[in-house]
mmCIF file of C-alpha atoms in Angstrom:
data_model
loop_
_atom_site.group_PDB
_atom_site.id
_atom_site.type_symbol
_atom_site.label_atom_id
_atom_site.label_comp_id
_atom_site.label_asym_id
_atom_site.label_seq_id
_atom_site.Cartn_x
_atom_site.Cartn_y
_atom_site.Cartn_z
ATOM 1 C CA MET A 1 -11.406 1.614 4.960
ATOM 2 C CA LYS A 2 -14.094 -1.082 5.411
ATOM 3 C CA ASP A 3 -12.086 -2.614 8.313
ATOM 4 C CA TRP A 4 -11.919 0.626 10.206
ATOM 5 C CA ASP A 5 -13.691 0.931 13.515
ATOM 6 C CA TRP A 6 -16.456 3.256 12.610
ATOM 7 C CA LYS A 7 -16.954 4.601 16.177
ATOM 8 C CA ARG A 8 -13.321 6.097 15.791
ATOM 9 C CA VAL A 9 -13.804 7.820 12.372
ATOM 10 C CA ARG A 10 -13.921 11.532 11.811
ATOM 11 C CA HIS A 11 -14.914 12.933 8.386
ATOM 12 C CA VAL A 12 -13.476 16.328 7.579
ATOM 13 C CA THR A 13 -14.487 18.242 4.375
ATOM 14 C CA LEU A 14 -12.035 20.892 3.338
ATOM 15 C CA SER A 15 -12.512 23.508 0.808
ATOM 16 C CA PHE A 16 -10.708 26.622 -0.549
ATOM 17 C CA ASP A 17 -11.495 30.298 -0.312
ATOM 18 C CA PRO A 18 -11.760 31.404 -4.058
ATOM 19 C CA GLY A 19 -10.601 34.928 -2.913
ATOM 20 C CA GLU A 20 -7.204 33.412 -1.924
ATOM 21 C CA PHE A 21 -6.546 32.064 -5.629
ATOM 22 C CA LYS A 22 -6.742 33.304 -9.171
ATOM 23 C CA ASN A 23 -8.587 30.098 -10.031
ATOM 24 C CA GLY A 24 -9.339 26.413 -9.218
ATOM 25 C CA ARG A 25 -6.038 25.242 -10.849
ATOM 26 C CA GLU A 26 -3.924 27.337 -8.738
ATOM 27 C CA ALA A 27 -5.970 26.146 -5.605
ATOM 28 C CA TRP A 28 -5.265 22.559 -6.625
ATOM 29 C CA GLU A 29 -1.723 23.122 -7.337
ATOM 30 C CA HIS A 30 -1.265 24.774 -4.028
ATOM 31 C CA ALA A 31 -2.589 21.788 -2.144
ATOM 32 C CA ASN A 32 -0.525 19.307 -4.185
ATOM 33 C CA ASP A 33 2.794 21.157 -4.043
ATOM 34 C CA HIS A 34 2.514 21.691 -0.402
ATOM 35 C CA LYS A 35 1.155 18.229 0.420
ATOM 36 C CA SER A 36 -1.504 20.026 2.304
ATOM 37 C CA ILE A 37 -3.402 16.931 3.417
ATOM 38 C CA ALA A 38 -0.356 14.910 4.691
ATOM 39 C CA GLY A 39 0.736 18.135 6.477
ATOM 40 C CA LEU A 40 -2.719 18.671 8.062
ATOM 41 C CA VAL A 41 -2.681 14.997 9.434
ATOM 42 C CA ARG A 42 0.946 15.426 10.694
ATOM 43 C CA ASN A 43 0.014 18.737 12.548
ATOM 44 C CA ILE A 44 -3.118 16.990 14.096
ATOM 45 C CA GLU A 45 -0.770 14.212 15.567
ATOM 46 C CA ARG A 46 1.868 16.678 16.602
ATOM 47 C CA GLY A 47 -0.130 19.103 18.483
ATOM 48 C CA LYS A 48 0.799 22.701 19.088
ATOM 49 C CA LYS A 49 2.187 24.691 22.033
ATOM 50 C CA VAL A 50 2.369 28.511 22.360
ATOM 51 C CA TRP A 51 4.336 30.797 24.629
ATOM 52 C CA ASP A 52 2.316 32.385 27.292
ATOM 53 C CA LYS A 53 3.898 35.912 28.048
ATOM 54 C CA GLU A 54 1.957 36.395 31.273
ATOM 55 C CA LYS A 55 2.719 32.906 32.716
ATOM 56 C CA LYS A 56 6.111 32.874 31.043
ATOM 57 C CA LYS A 57 5.914 29.239 30.090
ATOM 58 C CA TRP A 58 4.721 27.023 27.049
ATOM 59 C CA VAL A 59 1.041 26.065 27.160
ATOM 60 C CA VAL A 60 -0.856 23.550 25.085
ATOM 61 C CA LEU A 61 -3.019 25.172 22.322
ATOM 62 C CA TYR A 62 -3.985 21.894 20.623
ATOM 63 C CA PRO A 63 -3.090 18.599 22.283
ATOM 64 C CA PRO A 64 -1.636 15.744 20.034
ATOM 65 C CA LEU A 65 -4.009 13.247 18.753
ATOM 66 C CA LYS A 66 -3.247 9.690 17.756
ATOM 67 C CA VAL A 67 -4.329 8.894 14.149
ATOM 68 C CA ARG A 68 -4.488 5.135 13.296
ATOM 69 C CA ASP A 69 -5.004 5.598 9.609
ATOM 70 C CA TRP A 70 -6.237 8.257 7.206
ATOM 71 C CA LYS A 71 -7.590 8.570 3.596
ATOM 72 C CA TRP A 72 -8.569 11.494 1.406
ATOM 73 C CA PHE A 73 -10.897 11.882 -1.753
ATOM 74 C CA LEU A 74 -10.689 14.722 -4.272
ATOM 75 C CA GLU A 75 -13.936 16.223 -5.715
ATOM 76 C CA TRP A 76 -14.746 19.540 -7.623
ATOM 77 C CA HIS A 77 -17.224 22.426 -7.199
ATOM 78 C CA GLN A 78 -19.004 23.937 -10.061
ATOM 79 C CA ASN A 79 -16.580 26.717 -10.162
ATOM 80 C CA ASP A 80 -13.722 24.317 -10.847
ATOM 81 C CA PHE A 81 -12.313 24.629 -7.365
ATOM 82 C CA PRO A 82 -11.263 21.573 -5.508
ATOM 83 C CA HIS A 83 -12.478 20.178 -2.233
ATOM 84 C CA TYR A 84 -11.388 17.227 -0.116
ATOM 85 C CA HIS A 85 -13.092 14.729 1.931
ATOM 86 C CA LEU A 86 -10.637 13.493 4.561
ATOM 87 C CA PHE A 87 -11.422 10.394 6.748
ATOM 88 C CA LEU A 88 -9.295 9.748 9.897
ATOM 89 C CA GLU A 89 -9.512 6.668 12.162
ATOM 90 C CA MET A 90 -8.627 8.035 15.574
ATOM 91 C CA GLU A 91 -7.118 6.224 18.403
ATOM 92 C CA ASP A 92 -9.842 7.435 20.852
ATOM 93 C CA GLU A 93 -13.672 7.184 20.370
ATOM 94 C CA GLY A 94 -16.347 9.893 20.390
ATOM 95 C CA LYS A 95 -15.491 13.338 21.723
ATOM 96 C CA ALA A 96 -11.992 12.123 22.847
ATOM 97 C CA GLY A 97 -11.026 11.618 19.268
ATOM 98 C CA MET A 98 -12.667 14.937 18.059
ATOM 99 C CA ILE A 99 -10.263 17.175 16.218
ATOM 100 C CA GLY A 100 -11.990 20.489 16.411
ATOM 101 C CA GLU A 101 -12.765 23.025 13.579
ATOM 102 C CA ASP A 102 -10.686 25.642 15.167
ATOM 103 C CA ARG A 103 -7.586 23.384 14.964
ATOM 104 C CA ILE A 104 -8.381 22.528 11.353
ATOM 105 C CA HIS A 105 -8.848 26.253 10.347
ATOM 106 C CA HIS A 106 -5.597 27.070 12.024
ATOM 107 C CA TYR A 107 -3.628 24.564 9.799
ATOM 108 C CA TRP A 108 -5.872 24.794 6.682
ATOM 109 C CA ARG A 109 -5.337 28.572 6.404
ATOM 110 C CA LYS A 110 -6.598 29.187 2.806
ATOM 111 C CA GLY A 111 -9.847 27.418 3.433
ATOM 112 C CA ARG A 112 -13.297 29.013 3.606
ATOM 113 C CA TRP A 113 -15.883 26.247 4.526
ATOM 114 C CA ILE A 114 -14.699 23.459 6.874
ATOM 115 C CA ASN A 115 -16.677 20.782 8.422
ATOM 116 C CA GLU A 116 -16.023 17.901 10.887
ATOM 117 C CA ASP A 117 -18.495 15.203 11.324
ATOM 118 C CA TYR A 118 -18.581 11.773 12.958
ATOM 119 C CA ILE A 119 -19.998 8.463 11.826
ATOM 120 C CA LYS A 120 -23.426 7.884 13.339
ATOM 121 C CA SER A 121 -23.774 4.145 12.838
ATOM 122 C CA GLU A 122 -22.318 1.090 11.157
ATOM 123 C CA GLU A 123 -24.827 1.443 8.346
ATOM 124 C CA HIS A 124 -23.744 5.111 7.927
ATOM 125 C CA TRP A 125 -20.193 4.047 7.621
ATOM 126 C CA LYS A 126 -21.081 1.251 4.910
ATOM 127 C CA ASN A 127 -22.976 3.913 2.951
ATOM 128 C CA GLN A 128 -19.955 6.370 3.129
ATOM 129 C CA THR A 129 -17.351 3.788 2.053
ATOM 130 C CA GLY A 130 -19.514 2.562 -0.716
ATOM 131 C CA TYR A 131 -19.915 6.092 -2.028
ATOM 132 C CA PHE A 132 -16.354 7.082 -1.999
ATOM 133 C CA GLU A 133 -14.504 3.734 -2.847
ATOM 134 C CA LYS A 134 -16.882 2.728 -5.764
ATOM 135 C CA THR A 135 -18.632 5.429 -7.443
ATOM 136 C CA GLY A 136 -17.553 8.698 -5.662
ATOM 137 C CA TYR A 137 -19.803 10.848 -3.543
ATOM 138 C CA PHE A 138 -22.450 11.352 -6.053
ATOM 139 C CA ALA A 139 -25.963 12.379 -5.311
ATOM 140 C CA LYS A 140 -28.653 14.107 -7.436
ATOM 141 C CA ASP A 141 -27.476 17.205 -9.228
ATOM 142 C CA LYS A 142 -23.873 16.544 -7.845
ATOM 143 C CA GLU A 143 -22.318 14.589 -10.764
ATOM 144 C CA HIS A 144 -19.926 17.483 -11.394
ATOM 145 C CA GLN A 145 -18.071 16.481 -8.177
ATOM 146 C CA GLY A 146 -16.437 13.607 -9.935
ATOM 147 C CA ARG A 147 -15.803 15.202 -13.271
ATOM 148 C CA LEU A 148 -12.476 16.803 -14.115
ATOM 149 C CA PRO A 149 -12.655 20.560 -14.635
ATOM 150 C CA ASP A 150 -12.114 22.054 -18.109
ATOM 151 C CA TRP A 151 -8.661 23.378 -17.268
ATOM 152 C CA ALA A 152 -7.321 19.936 -16.550
ATOM 153 C CA MET A 153 -8.446 18.347 -19.694
ATOM 154 C CA ASP A 154 -5.618 19.694 -22.028
ATOM 155 C CA VAL A 155 -2.540 20.018 -19.935
ATOM 156 C CA PRO A 156 0.021 17.628 -21.449
ATOM 157 C CA GLY A 157 1.425 15.058 -18.797
ATOM 158 C CA LEU A 158 -0.959 16.295 -16.019
ATOM 159 C CA LYS A 159 -1.748 13.683 -13.423
ATOM 160 C CA ILE A 160 -4.474 14.366 -10.798
ATOM 161 C CA ARG A 161 -4.864 11.783 -8.076
ATOM 162 C CA ARG A 162 -8.490 11.239 -6.993
ATOM 163 C CA GLY A 163 -7.532 9.955 -3.637
ATOM 164 C CA GLY A 164 -4.711 9.109 -1.432
ATOM 165 C CA SER A 165 -3.969 7.557 2.080
ATOM 166 C CA LYS A 166 -1.404 6.740 4.650
ATOM 167 C CA ALA A 167 -0.786 3.454 3.048
ATOM 168 C CA HIS A 168 -0.306 4.889 -0.446
ATOM 169 C CA LYS A 169 2.266 7.263 0.928
ATOM 170 C CA ARG A 170 4.346 4.274 2.219
ATOM 171 C CA GLU A 171 3.973 2.518 -1.163
ATOM 172 C CA GLU A 172 5.480 5.584 -2.811
ATOM 173 C CA TRP A 173 8.449 5.630 -0.622
ATOM 174 C CA GLY A 174 8.967 1.842 -1.349
ATOM 175 C CA ALA A 175 8.656 2.451 -5.107
ATOM 176 C CA ASP A 176 11.430 5.045 -4.866
ATOM 177 C CA LEU A 177 13.781 2.635 -3.081
ATOM 178 C CA ALA A 178 12.982 -0.075 -5.757
ATOM 179 C CA GLU A 179 13.975 2.303 -8.514
ATOM 180 C CA GLU A 180 17.293 2.879 -6.913
ATOM 181 C CA LYS A 181 17.902 -0.840 -6.568
ATOM 182 C CA THR A 182 17.113 -1.577 -10.227
ATOM 183 C CA GLU A 183 19.064 1.368 -11.731
ATOM 184 C CA GLY A 184 21.480 0.144 -14.383
ATOM 185 C CA LYS A 185 19.969 -3.390 -14.617
ATOM 186 C CA GLU A 186 17.753 -2.741 -17.568
ATOM 187 C CA LYS A 187 18.300 -4.403 -20.905
ATOM 188 C CA GLN A 188 17.381 -2.346 -23.941
ATOM 189 C CA LEU A 189 15.389 -3.877 -26.707
ATOM 190 C CA PRO A 190 14.484 -2.733 -30.337
ATOM 191 C CA GLY A 191 11.423 -0.561 -30.817
ATOM 192 C CA GLY A 192 11.802 1.564 -27.760
ATOM 193 C CA LEU A 193 11.310 -1.279 -25.274
ATOM 194 C CA MET A 194 13.277 -2.444 -22.152
ATOM 195 C CA ILE A 195 13.426 -5.265 -19.802
ATOM 196 C CA ASP A 196 13.502 -4.656 -16.196
ATOM 197 C CA GLY A 197 16.540 -6.598 -14.602
ATOM 198 C CA ASP A 198 14.611 -7.403 -11.430
ATOM 199 C CA THR A 199 10.986 -7.936 -12.346
ATOM 200 C CA GLY A 200 11.418 -9.187 -15.922
ATOM 201 C CA GLU A 201 8.849 -6.699 -17.172
ATOM 202 C CA VAL A 202 9.056 -5.528 -20.838
ATOM 203 C CA ARG A 203 7.985 -1.841 -21.029
ATOM 204 C CA GLU A 204 8.459 1.280 -22.968
ATOM 205 C CA LEU A 205 11.667 3.197 -22.336
ATOM 206 C CA PRO A 206 11.240 6.428 -20.349
ATOM 207 C CA GLY A 207 10.354 9.212 -22.629
ATOM 208 C CA SER A 208 9.429 6.915 -25.514
ATOM 209 C CA GLU A 209 5.621 7.302 -24.945
ATOM 210 C CA LYS A 210 3.982 10.445 -26.235
ATOM 211 C CA VAL A 211 2.950 12.954 -23.420
ATOM 212 C CA LYS A 212 -0.905 12.822 -23.317
ATOM 213 C CA THR A 213 -3.589 14.905 -22.054
ATOM 214 C CA TYR A 214 -6.764 13.812 -20.022
ATOM 215 C CA ARG A 215 -8.729 14.559 -23.124
ATOM 216 C CA GLY A 216 -6.550 12.311 -25.225
ATOM 217 C CA ARG A 217 -6.579 9.513 -22.697
ATOM 218 C CA LEU A 218 -10.379 9.619 -22.630
ATOM 219 C CA GLU A 219 -10.726 9.555 -26.415
ATOM 220 C CA ALA A 220 -8.365 6.589 -26.581
ATOM 221 C CA CYS A 221 -10.200 4.729 -23.747
ATOM 222 C CA GLY A 222 -11.017 1.174 -25.102
ATOM 223 C CA GLU A 223 -8.169 1.115 -27.717
ATOM 224 C CA CYS A 224 -5.915 -1.056 -25.607
ATOM 225 C CA THR A 225 -6.684 -4.041 -23.473
ATOM 226 C CA ARG A 226 -4.943 -5.284 -20.204
ATOM 227 C CA ILE A 227 -4.788 -9.139 -20.107
ATOM 228 C CA ARG A 228 -3.891 -11.171 -16.997
ATOM 229 C CA VAL A 229 -3.302 -14.840 -17.181
ATOM 230 C CA TYR A 230 -3.046 -17.017 -14.051
ATOM 231 C CA GLY A 231 -1.482 -20.501 -14.368
ATOM 232 C CA LYS A 232 -0.611 -23.235 -11.917
ATOM 233 C CA ASN A 233 2.944 -22.049 -11.494
ATOM 234 C CA CYS A 234 3.020 -18.734 -13.269
ATOM 235 C CA TYR A 235 1.450 -15.421 -13.762
ATOM 236 C CA ALA A 236 1.472 -13.116 -16.806
ATOM 237 C CA GLU A 237 0.170 -9.745 -17.387
ATOM 238 C CA GLY A 238 0.310 -7.489 -20.512
ATOM 239 C CA VAL A 239 -1.288 -4.482 -22.138
ATOM 240 C CA PHE A 240 -1.974 -4.893 -25.837
ATOM 241 C CA ASN A 241 -2.860 -2.448 -28.646
ATOM 242 C CA VAL A 242 -5.997 -4.518 -29.161
ATOM 243 C CA PRO A 243 -9.388 -2.729 -28.855
ATOM 244 C CA TYR A 244 -11.364 -3.911 -25.959
ATOM 245 C CA SER A 245 -14.487 -4.378 -28.009
ATOM 246 C CA ASP A 246 -12.680 -6.754 -30.469
ATOM 247 C CA LEU A 247 -11.310 -8.811 -27.528
ATOM 248 C CA LYS A 248 -14.594 -9.184 -25.988
ATOM 249 C CA LYS A 249 -16.051 -10.901 -29.190
ATOM 250 C CA VAL A 250 -13.215 -13.442 -29.063
ATOM 251 C CA VAL A 251 -12.953 -13.874 -25.476
ATOM 252 C CA PRO A 252 -16.518 -13.872 -23.689
ATOM 253 C CA GLY A 253 -16.469 -13.882 -19.824
ATOM 254 C CA VAL A 254 -18.432 -12.819 -16.743
ATOM 255 C CA TYR A 255 -17.999 -9.174 -15.776
ATOM 256 C CA LYS A 256 -16.839 -8.462 -12.167
ATOM 257 C CA GLU A 257 -17.028 -4.860 -10.980
ATOM 258 C CA GLY A 258 -13.623 -3.426 -10.412
ATOM 259 C CA GLN A 259 -11.754 -6.326 -12.114
ATOM 260 C CA GLY A 260 -13.148 -6.619 -15.741
ATOM 261 C CA TYR A 261 -14.146 -9.883 -17.515
ATOM 262 C CA GLU A 262 -13.031 -13.123 -16.123
ATOM 263 C CA PHE A 263 -12.773 -16.334 -18.167
ATOM 264 C CA GLU A 264 -11.292 -19.753 -18.106
ATOM 265 C CA MET A 265 -8.421 -20.239 -20.553
ATOM 266 C CA SER A 266 -8.560 -23.123 -23.057
ATOM 267 C CA GLU A 267 -6.334 -24.248 -25.864
ATOM 268 C CA LYS A 268 -8.863 -22.995 -28.334
ATOM 269 C CA LEU A 269 -9.417 -19.736 -26.476
ATOM 270 C CA LEU A 270 -5.722 -19.114 -26.296
ATOM 271 C CA ALA A 271 -5.448 -19.947 -30.077
ATOM 272 C CA ASP A 272 -8.124 -17.397 -30.973
ATOM 273 C CA LEU A 273 -6.525 -14.910 -28.653
ATOM 274 C CA PHE A 274 -3.286 -15.301 -30.576
ATOM 275 C CA ASP A 275 -4.968 -15.084 -33.882
ATOM 276 C CA LEU A 276 -6.382 -11.740 -32.883
ATOM 277 C CA VAL A 277 -3.045 -10.454 -31.630
ATOM 278 C CA ARG A 278 -1.338 -11.545 -34.899
ATOM 279 C CA SER A 279 -4.069 -10.000 -36.994
ATOM 280 C CA VAL A 280 -3.318 -6.673 -35.270
ATOM 281 C CA GLN A 281 0.373 -7.290 -35.591
ATOM 282 C CA VAL A 282 0.166 -7.459 -39.407
ATOM 283 C CA LEU A 283 -1.900 -4.186 -39.445
ATOM 284 C CA ARG A 284 0.461 -2.341 -37.162
ATOM 285 C CA GLY A 285 3.699 -3.657 -38.680
ATOM 286 C CA GLY A 286 5.342 -5.304 -35.729
ATOM 287 C CA PHE A 287 5.031 -7.100 -32.298
ATOM 288 C CA SER A 288 6.328 -3.926 -30.567
ATOM 289 C CA ASP A 289 3.449 -1.979 -31.948
ATOM 290 C CA VAL A 290 1.012 -4.593 -30.568
ATOM 291 C CA MET A 291 2.511 -5.223 -27.155
ATOM 292 C CA LYS A 292 2.694 -2.058 -24.839
ATOM 293 C CA HIS A 293 4.336 -4.027 -21.970
ATOM 294 C CA PHE A 294 4.295 -7.389 -20.678
ATOM 295 C CA ARG A 295 5.600 -9.120 -17.433
ATOM 296 C CA PHE A 296 6.098 -12.858 -16.830
ATOM 297 C CA THR A 297 6.414 -14.094 -13.108
ATOM 298 C CA GLU A 298 7.174 -17.626 -12.083
ATOM 299 C CA LEU A 299 5.375 -18.631 -8.802
ATOM 300 C CA ARG A 300 7.669 -20.446 -6.374
ATOM 301 C CA ARG A 301 6.238 -22.704 -3.687
#
């Protein structure tokens, strides 16, 4: 979002009418099942014509608008109902790129409070991208907006995306194609593991992992550690059943926001790291219990 032209950006806030749903969960499921955000953007781009009975011809109700890019963020009201912040980079600047609340209401039919705003300055845009992409749109007495509602904490297997975008949608389509290409190329290993025939990734077989709730995931936070190692001609990444706090004692580094701790690998550090992994292996009974999944990639010049 930071490379968007702020003069072309529209900020649309979308809420739901509680009278249209039994509870906040039903409202979220409605938006998720109907792909409401993507549908709204598609209708904005498409425009709408209606039949004029008196003139006996089609007339434009909403002209089509060109959208360069879009991205949304999900937050929650105190009553556990969801609301969305949708950012759109329009082709046209100023009023020419204005969507219009009447048009938004027309397509967001189960909404109550809807607002469209523009970005007032470059500084205003930097603040917005900082709020949403780093810490969420938090302000005093609004911490609840980024906290999952109670109903979502104990539903097994539930996945709630905090945000989405035009680019993410394209990535999902690409992932579907990749799954079709690799079908039947996996090699099964002992301990519920498999090797992906194309990527070389070692991971758990589908269905082997217990279905977890958000509460369970939060309680388990810090029990595992993701390690990435960059070499001159290779790259390796794995998730290990080694507590994060234990690893930090062995491998001190410099913390970088959004990336974790970075450190330079040495022979001694590598030896200490393997000693830690082996000690956990002895306690847990096997390497498959230590390694959740691992991938090794050779970098070709």
